[in-house]
Structures are given as structure tokens and as C-alpha cells.
Coordinates of C-alpha atoms in Angstrom, one line a residue:
X291 CA 14.2 -24.6 0.6
X292 CA 11.3 -22.1 0.4
X293 CA 9.9 -23.3 3.7
X294 CA 13.4 -23.2 5.3
X295 CA 13.8 -19.5 4.2
X296 CA 10.5 -18.6 5.9
X297 CA 11.4 -20.5 9.1
X298 CA 14.8 -18.8 9.2
X299 CA 13.2 -15.3 9.0
X300 CA 10.3 -16.0 11.4
X301 CA 12.4 -17.8 14.0
X302 CA 15.7 -16.0 13.9
X303 CA 15.7 -12.8 11.8
X304 CA 12.5 -11.2 13.0
X305 CA 12.9 -12.0 16.7
X306 CA 16.4 -10.6 16.5
X307 CA 15.2 -7.4 14.9
X308 CA 12.6 -7.0 17.6
X309 CA 15.0 -7.6 20.4
X310 CA 17.4 -5.1 19.1
X311 CA 14.6 -2.5 18.8
X312 CA 13.3 -3.2 22.3
X313 CA 10.2 -4.9 20.8
X314 CA 9.0 -1.6 19.2
X315 CA 7.5 -2.4 15.8
X316 CA 7.9 1.2 14.6
X317 CA 11.6 1.2 15.4
X318 CA 12.0 -2.1 13.6
X319 CA 10.3 -0.5 10.6
X320 CA 12.3 2.7 10.7
X321 CA 15.7 0.8 11.1
X322 CA 14.8 -1.5 8.2
X323 CA 13.9 1.3 5.8
X324 CA 17.0 3.2 6.9
X325 CA 19.2 0.2 6.3
X326 CA 17.6 -0.4 2.9
X327 CA 18.1 3.2 1.9
X328 CA 21.8 3.0 2.7
X329 CA 22.5 -0.4 1.1
X330 CA 19.8 -0.6 -1.5
X331 CA 22.1 0.3 -4.4
X332 CA 24.3 -2.6 -3.4
X333 CA 21.5 -5.2 -3.4
X334 CA 21.7 -5.7 -7.2
X335 CA 23.1 -9.3 -6.9
X336 CA 20.1 -10.2 -4.6
X337 CA 17.8 -9.6 -7.5
X338 CA 19.0 -12.8 -9.2
X339 CA 17.4 -14.7 -6.3
X340 CA 14.3 -12.6 -5.5
X341 CA 13.3 -11.3 -8.9
X342 CA 10.6 -13.0 -11.0
X343 CA 10.3 -12.0 -14.6
X344 CA 6.6 -12.1 -15.3
X345 CA 5.9 -8.9 -17.3
X346 CA 2.4 -7.7 -17.7
X347 CA 0.8 -4.5 -19.0
X348 CA -1.9 -3.0 -16.9
X349 CA -3.1 0.7 -16.8
X350 CA -1.0 1.2 -19.9
X351 CA 2.2 0.5 -17.8
X352 CA 4.6 -2.4 -18.2
X353 CA 5.1 -4.1 -14.8
X354 CA 8.1 -6.4 -14.2
X355 CA 5.8 -8.8 -12.4
X356 CA 2.4 -8.7 -10.6
X357 CA 3.6 -8.2 -7.0
X358 CA 4.0 -4.7 -5.7
X359 CA 5.0 -3.0 -2.5
X360 CA 2.0 -1.4 -0.9
X361 CA 2.0 2.2 0.4
X362 CA 3.0 2.7 4.0
X363 CA 6.2 0.7 3.9
X364 CA 8.4 3.5 2.3
X365 CA 6.3 6.6 2.9
X366 CA 9.0 9.0 1.8
X367 CA 10.6 7.1 -1.0
X368 CA 13.9 6.6 0.8
X369 CA 14.7 3.1 -0.3
X370 CA 13.6 3.0 -3.9
X371 CA 16.7 1.2 -5.1
X372 CA 16.1 -1.7 -2.7
X373 CA 12.5 -2.8 -3.5
X374 CA 13.1 -4.0 -7.1
X375 CA 16.2 -5.9 -5.9
X376 CA 14.0 -7.7 -3.4
X377 CA 11.7 -8.8 -6.2
X378 CA 8.9 -6.3 -6.3
X379 CA 7.5 -5.6 -9.8
X380 CA 6.3 -2.2 -8.8
X381 CA 6.5 0.2 -5.9
X382 CA 3.9 2.5 -4.2
X383 CA 5.3 5.2 -1.9
X384 CA 3.4 7.4 0.5
X385 CA 0.8 8.1 1.6
X386 CA 2.2 11.6 1.2
X387 CA 0.4 14.9 2.0
X388 CA 0.8 18.5 1.0
X389 CA 2.1 19.4 4.4
X390 CA 4.8 17.6 6.2
X391 CA 3.4 16.1 9.4
X392 CA 4.5 13.9 12.3
X393 CA 1.5 11.7 12.4
X394 CA -0.3 10.5 15.5
X395 CA 1.2 10.2 18.9
X396 CA 3.3 7.1 19.7
X397 CA 2.8 4.2 20.2
X398 CA 0.9 3.8 17.0
X399 CA 2.1 0.6 15.4
X400 CA 1.5 -2.8 16.9
X401 CA 2.5 -6.3 15.7
X402 CA 0.1 -9.2 16.3
X403 CA 2.2 -12.2 15.2
X404 CA -0.3 -14.8 16.4
X405 CA -2.9 -13.3 14.2
X406 CA -0.5 -12.7 11.3
X407 CA -1.5 -9.1 11.5
X408 CA -0.5 -5.5 12.1
X409 CA -2.5 -2.7 13.7
X410 CA -1.6 0.9 13.0
X411 CA -2.8 4.4 13.6
X412 CA 0.2 6.1 12.0
X413 CA -1.8 9.1 10.7
X414 CA 0.1 9.8 7.4
X415 CA 3.4 10.7 9.0
X416 CA 5.6 11.9 6.1
X417 CA 7.9 14.7 5.0
X418 CA 5.5 16.3 2.6
X419 CA 4.9 16.2 -1.2
X420 CA 7.6 18.8 -1.9
X421 CA 10.3 16.8 0.0
X422 CA 9.4 13.6 -1.9
X423 CA 9.5 15.5 -5.2
X424 CA 13.0 16.8 -4.3
X425 CA 14.2 13.3 -3.4
X426 CA 12.9 11.9 -6.7
X427 CA 14.5 14.7 -8.7
X428 CA 17.8 14.1 -7.0
X429 CA 17.9 10.3 -6.9
X430 CA 15.7 9.3 -9.8
X431 CA 12.9 6.8 -10.1
X432 CA 13.2 3.0 -9.6
X433 CA 13.5 0.8 -12.6
X434 CA 9.9 -0.4 -12.1
X435 CA 6.6 1.5 -12.2
X436 CA 6.2 4.0 -9.3
X437 CA 2.8 4.7 -7.7
X438 CA 2.4 7.6 -5.4
X439 CA -0.3 7.5 -2.8
X440 CA -1.6 11.0 -1.9
X441 CA -3.9 12.0 1.0
X442 CA -5.2 14.9 3.0
X443 CA -3.1 16.7 5.5
X444 CA -4.5 16.6 9.0
X445 CA -4.3 20.4 9.4
X446 CA -6.4 20.9 6.3
X447 CA -10.1 21.3 6.8
X448 CA -12.3 18.8 5.0
X449 CA -13.8 21.5 2.8
X450 CA -10.3 22.4 1.6
X451 CA -9.3 18.8 0.9
X452 CA -9.5 19.1 -2.9
X453 CA -6.8 21.7 -3.1
X454 CA -4.6 19.7 -0.7
X455 CA -4.7 16.7 -3.1
X456 CA -4.2 18.9 -6.1
X457 CA -1.1 20.4 -4.6
X458 CA 0.5 17.0 -4.1
X459 CA -0.6 15.9 -7.6
X460 CA 1.1 19.0 -9.2
X461 CA 4.3 18.6 -7.1
X462 CA 4.7 14.9 -7.9
X463 CA 3.2 14.7 -11.4
X464 CA 6.7 14.4 -13.1
X465 CA 7.5 11.3 -11.2
X466 CA 4.3 9.3 -10.7
X467 CA 3.5 6.4 -13.1
X468 CA 0.1 6.4 -11.3
X469 CA -1.5 8.2 -8.4
X470 CA -3.3 6.3 -5.6
X471 CA -6.0 8.6 -4.2
X472 CA -6.2 7.6 -0.5
X473 CA -9.7 8.5 0.8
X474 CA -10.0 5.4 3.0
X475 CA -7.4 5.5 5.8
X476 CA -9.1 5.2 9.2
X477 CA -6.4 7.2 10.9
X478 CA -7.0 10.8 9.6
X479 CA -10.2 12.3 11.1
X480 CA -12.9 12.8 8.5
X481 CA -10.9 11.3 5.6
X482 CA -13.3 8.5 4.9
X483 CA -16.1 11.1 4.3
X484 CA -14.4 11.7 1.0
X485 CA -15.7 8.3 -0.2
X486 CA -19.2 9.8 -0.2
X487 CA -20.7 10.3 -3.6
X488 CA -20.7 14.1 -3.8
X489 CA -17.3 14.6 -2.1
X490 CA -15.6 12.0 -4.2
X491 CA -17.1 13.3 -7.4
X492 CA -15.8 16.8 -6.7
X493 CA -12.3 15.5 -5.8
X494 CA -12.0 13.2 -8.8
X495 CA -13.3 15.9 -11.2
X496 CA -10.7 18.4 -10.0
X497 CA -7.9 15.9 -10.0
X498 CA -8.7 14.8 -13.5
X499 CA -8.9 18.4 -14.7
X500 CA -5.5 19.1 -13.0
X501 CA -4.0 16.0 -14.7
X502 CA -5.2 17.3 -18.1
X503 CA -3.6 20.7 -17.4
X504 CA -0.3 19.0 -16.5
X505 CA -0.3 17.0 -19.8
X506 CA -2.5 14.1 -18.8
X507 CA -1.6 10.5 -19.0
X508 CA -1.0 9.7 -15.4
X509 CA -3.6 7.1 -14.2
X510 CA -5.7 7.9 -11.1
X511 CA -6.6 4.9 -8.9
X512 CA -8.9 5.1 -5.8
X513 CA -8.1 3.1 -2.7
X514 CA -11.2 1.9 -1.0
X515 CA -12.0 0.9 2.6
X516 CA -13.0 -2.7 3.3
X517 CA -15.6 -1.5 5.7
X518 CA -18.0 0.0 3.1
X519 CA -21.4 -1.6 2.6
X520 CA -22.1 -3.1 -0.8
X521 CA -24.5 -0.2 -1.5
X522 CA -21.9 2.4 -0.6
X523 CA -19.2 0.6 -2.6
X524 CA -21.5 0.4 -5.6
X525 CA -22.1 4.1 -5.4
X526 CA -18.4 4.9 -5.1
X527 CA -17.7 2.7 -8.2
X528 CA -20.3 4.5 -10.3
X529 CA -18.6 7.8 -9.4
X530 CA -15.2 6.4 -10.4
X531 CA -16.5 5.2 -13.7
X532 CA -18.2 8.5 -14.4
X533 CA -14.9 10.4 -13.7
X534 CA -12.6 8.2 -15.7
X535 CA -10.7 6.6 -12.8
X536 CA -8.2 4.2 -14.2
X537 CA -8.5 1.5 -11.5
X538 CA -9.2 0.6 -7.9
X539 CA -6.9 -0.5 -5.0
X540 CA -8.8 -2.9 -2.7
X541 CA -8.4 -2.6 0.1
X542 CA -7.1 -0.3 2.9
X543 CA -7.0 -1.4 6.5
X544 CA -10.1 -2.3 8.5
X545 CA -11.7 -1.1 11.7
X546 CA -13.1 -4.6 12.2
X547 CA -11.4 -7.0 14.6
X548 CA -12.8 -10.3 13.3
X549 CA -10.1 -13.0 13.0
X550 CA -7.8 -11.7 15.7
X551 CA -6.3 -14.5 17.8
X552 CA -7.8 -14.6 21.3
X553 CA -4.3 -14.2 22.8
X554 CA -4.1 -10.8 21.2
X555 CA -7.6 -9.6 21.9
X556 CA -6.5 -7.0 24.4
X557 CA -3.9 -5.6 22.0
X558 CA -6.6 -5.5 19.3
X559 CA -8.6 -3.0 21.3
X560 CA -6.1 -0.3 20.4
X561 CA -7.6 2.1 17.9
X562 CA -6.4 2.0 14.3
X563 CA -6.6 0.0 11.1
X564 CA -6.0 -3.7 11.1
X565 CA -4.1 -5.5 8.2
X566 CA -2.9 -9.0 7.5
X567 CA -4.6 -12.3 7.8
X568 CA -7.8 -11.0 9.5
X569 CA -8.4 -8.9 6.3
X570 CA -7.8 -11.7 3.8
X571 CA -11.4 -12.8 3.3
X572 CA -12.9 -9.3 3.2
X573 CA -10.4 -7.9 0.8
X574 CA -11.1 -10.8 -1.5
X575 CA -14.9 -10.1 -1.3
X576 CA -14.3 -6.5 -2.1
X577 CA -12.1 -7.3 -5.1
X578 CA -14.8 -9.7 -6.4
X579 CA -17.5 -7.2 -5.9
X580 CA -15.6 -4.4 -7.7
X581 CA -14.9 -6.8 -10.7
X582 CA -18.4 -8.0 -10.9
X583 CA -20.1 -4.7 -10.4
X584 CA -18.0 -2.9 -13.1
X585 CA -18.0 -5.9 -15.5
X586 CA -14.2 -5.9 -15.3
X587 CA -14.0 -2.3 -16.7
X588 CA -11.8 -1.1 -13.8
X589 CA -8.4 -2.8 -13.3
X590 CA -7.9 -3.8 -9.6
X591 CA -4.8 -3.9 -7.4
X592 CA -5.7 -6.5 -4.7
X593 CA -4.1 -5.8 -1.3
X594 CA -5.0 -7.1 2.1
X595 CA -4.0 -10.3 3.9
X596 CA -1.8 -11.8 1.1
X597 CA 0.5 -14.1 3.0
X598 CA 1.3 -16.7 0.4
X599 CA 0.8 -17.7 -3.3
X600 CA -2.6 -19.2 -2.7
X601 CA -3.9 -15.8 -1.4
X602 CA -2.5 -14.1 -4.4
X603 CA -4.0 -16.6 -6.8
X604 CA -7.4 -16.2 -5.2
X605 CA -7.1 -12.4 -5.7
X606 CA -6.4 -12.8 -9.4
X607 CA -9.2 -15.3 -9.8
X608 CA -11.5 -12.8 -8.1
X609 CA -10.6 -10.2 -10.7
X610 CA -7.4 -8.4 -9.6
X611 CA -4.8 -7.7 -12.2
X612 CA -2.0 -7.0 -9.7
X613 CA -1.4 -7.5 -6.0
X614 CA 0.5 -5.7 -3.3
X615 CA 2.2 -6.8 -0.1
X616 CA 2.7 -5.0 3.2
X617 CA 1.9 -7.0 6.4
X618 CA 3.1 -10.3 5.0
X619 CA 6.3 -8.7 3.9
X620 CA 6.8 -7.0 7.2
X621 CA 6.2 -10.2 9.2
X622 CA 7.8 -12.8 6.9
X623 CA 10.5 -11.0 5.0
X624 CA 11.5 -10.7 1.3
X625 CA 11.2 -14.5 0.7
X626 CA 7.5 -13.9 0.5
X627 CA 7.9 -11.7 -2.5
X628 CA 9.7 -14.5 -4.3
X629 CA 7.1 -17.1 -3.3
X630 CA 4.1 -15.1 -4.3
X631 CA 5.5 -13.7 -7.6
X632 CA 6.6 -17.2 -8.7
X633 CA 3.4 -18.7 -7.5
X634 CA 1.3 -16.5 -9.8
X635 CA 3.7 -16.2 -12.7
X636 CA 2.1 -16.7 -16.1
X637 CA -1.5 -16.5 -15.0
X638 CA -3.9 -14.6 -17.3
X639 CA -4.1 -10.9 -16.6

């Protein structure tokens, strides 16, 4: 039955969505989120099929299960009622920036189905932190933990990045159960420089101070790139430990092109970050490194190339406490959420 559901989505639903959207992956994405935003409140009955009750406590938060929606799928928090109904145990929205911005020129999202991958150079297209805060104030939060990924606006000079992040933190503090500090997207010029020791120390110190001013209690997690060397990652982790970071999200998309199917090699020459199956092994390596280097002191959300229960189990075995889906969900539909969450239910946290 589970295999039948995947075959149905892969062979009928997804091809139909792409035909109707003129084979434009971004239009498929936009129409899907729009549909879920309109009909999400009516999806309650679907939860009986998709939802897995596997509650765990991580970061001081109670998660309905260990499988979350990664940032990038619902940047502006438009479909918050839908994601728990589709089985997600937590939701991360964004990445959101202080200033509303259109993102990079189109085309900027590419589907690589033979590689089980997606390539994007979206560039943090979003409505801005204030717009997300207004939406959350009007519509309320989902019934599962809500993470908010924050990043630097493209128009903001790198030397002013700290205040950019602090602005979003202040605007969204009333609604975030945790903040994901995105310093690792490859699609905003200069952003990854914020992973360097001195820059990251300044950023985290200021964000922690701002959090204290706002009443504290909201965990800060740092999202890391899979392309860091072990030495650079070790240095980053020391900074995170020194500044009281609550956890690590591993990993963002990669600039590498290892694992791309030869039939899609030309498409893979497009600039941007690659996600999906080609990232599976490297994300697992990074999760294991983070866990071993910190002695398990930093909880980890494992994300990158999780396309089935076995991938998620390996993430947990490597040291992750929670996992997130993005590319697998986009390519194979909500049945993946059910398969993964049930496949890892009951495992030690």
C-alpha cells in the first residue's frame, strides 16, 4: 500500500502538476503552497492518515513527532494549517529577511528527477519579517512547534548583517519556538562569510543578548553548510558552544555536484545549491561530525537527502534528534512524511 501511494504520486500526480505548470518547478511550488494555504484548514481529516504520534522533547520543546518541514517550502508562513495535517511534527518557515525582497532572477529552481534532486538559487525571496509577524498575529501559530529561519537581506552590507538579523529576531520573537540562523545559503552573496569564527561570534553574541532583552527562552540554532572542511566546521562548533547555541541544523544545500545523474549533468551546471539524494552521504557525515566533536552537547536537526525511512534512521544513528524533509517531500509527496515518521517512531532520542 505504501509503495502504491508513492507510485501514484510519482507517476500520475507529479507529472500532472508539472504539465499544468508548463514544466516550471517554481510555478508548481507556488501553486501547491497557494492551494494548501486555501484548503489547509479543511485538511483535518487527512491527519488521521498522515499523522504519526511519536512525541519527543528536544530543545525544551515537545514535538509531535521527529519529522519536520524544512525551511524554503513555506517561506512566508502561508500554509501553516496544512503541514501538521500532512503529518509533520514541526514546521520551519522562512528563510525570512528584514527587508522584503524578490530574490534572484528567474529561472531559479530546477528539478532533477533522475538524480532525486532539486537545484535552486532562489535568493531568500520573501515578504519580509514584519509581514510574517503580521500574518502570525492574525492567523495564529500551528499546533506544532514553529521554527523561523532568519537570514541577511541582499541589500544589507555584510558589515551591517548583525542588525539585519536582530531586526527579524525582534519582530518574530513572540511567535518563534526556535530561530534557525541561516548563515549557509549559497545564494546570497557573501552570506557564508558569516560562518567564519569572528563574524559568527559577533552575530551570535548579539542575537543572544537581544534574546535576553526580549525575555529569553527562544532557542537559537545555526544552520551549517555541507561544504565546510572539518577544520572550519570544528571552529564553527566551538563558537556555537561558547555562545550558548541550542543546536545545529545540518545541512543546507551544497555547491558540489557529486551524485548527479549523467542525464542531468548539463542542468546541474546551473549555479545554485543542490539538495536531495546527492546530498545524503555528506549531510550524514556532517551530522556525525557535529555529534562526535561536541560529545552530543548540541542537539542536531538532520536535513539533506532524506528520501525514505532508512535515510532518517541513519541520521538518528549518526546523532540527530530530529529530521527535516524538503526535496523528498517536493518530489514524492506527503506519503513520504508518513513513511519516514512511522519508520523512525519509538527510536531513542
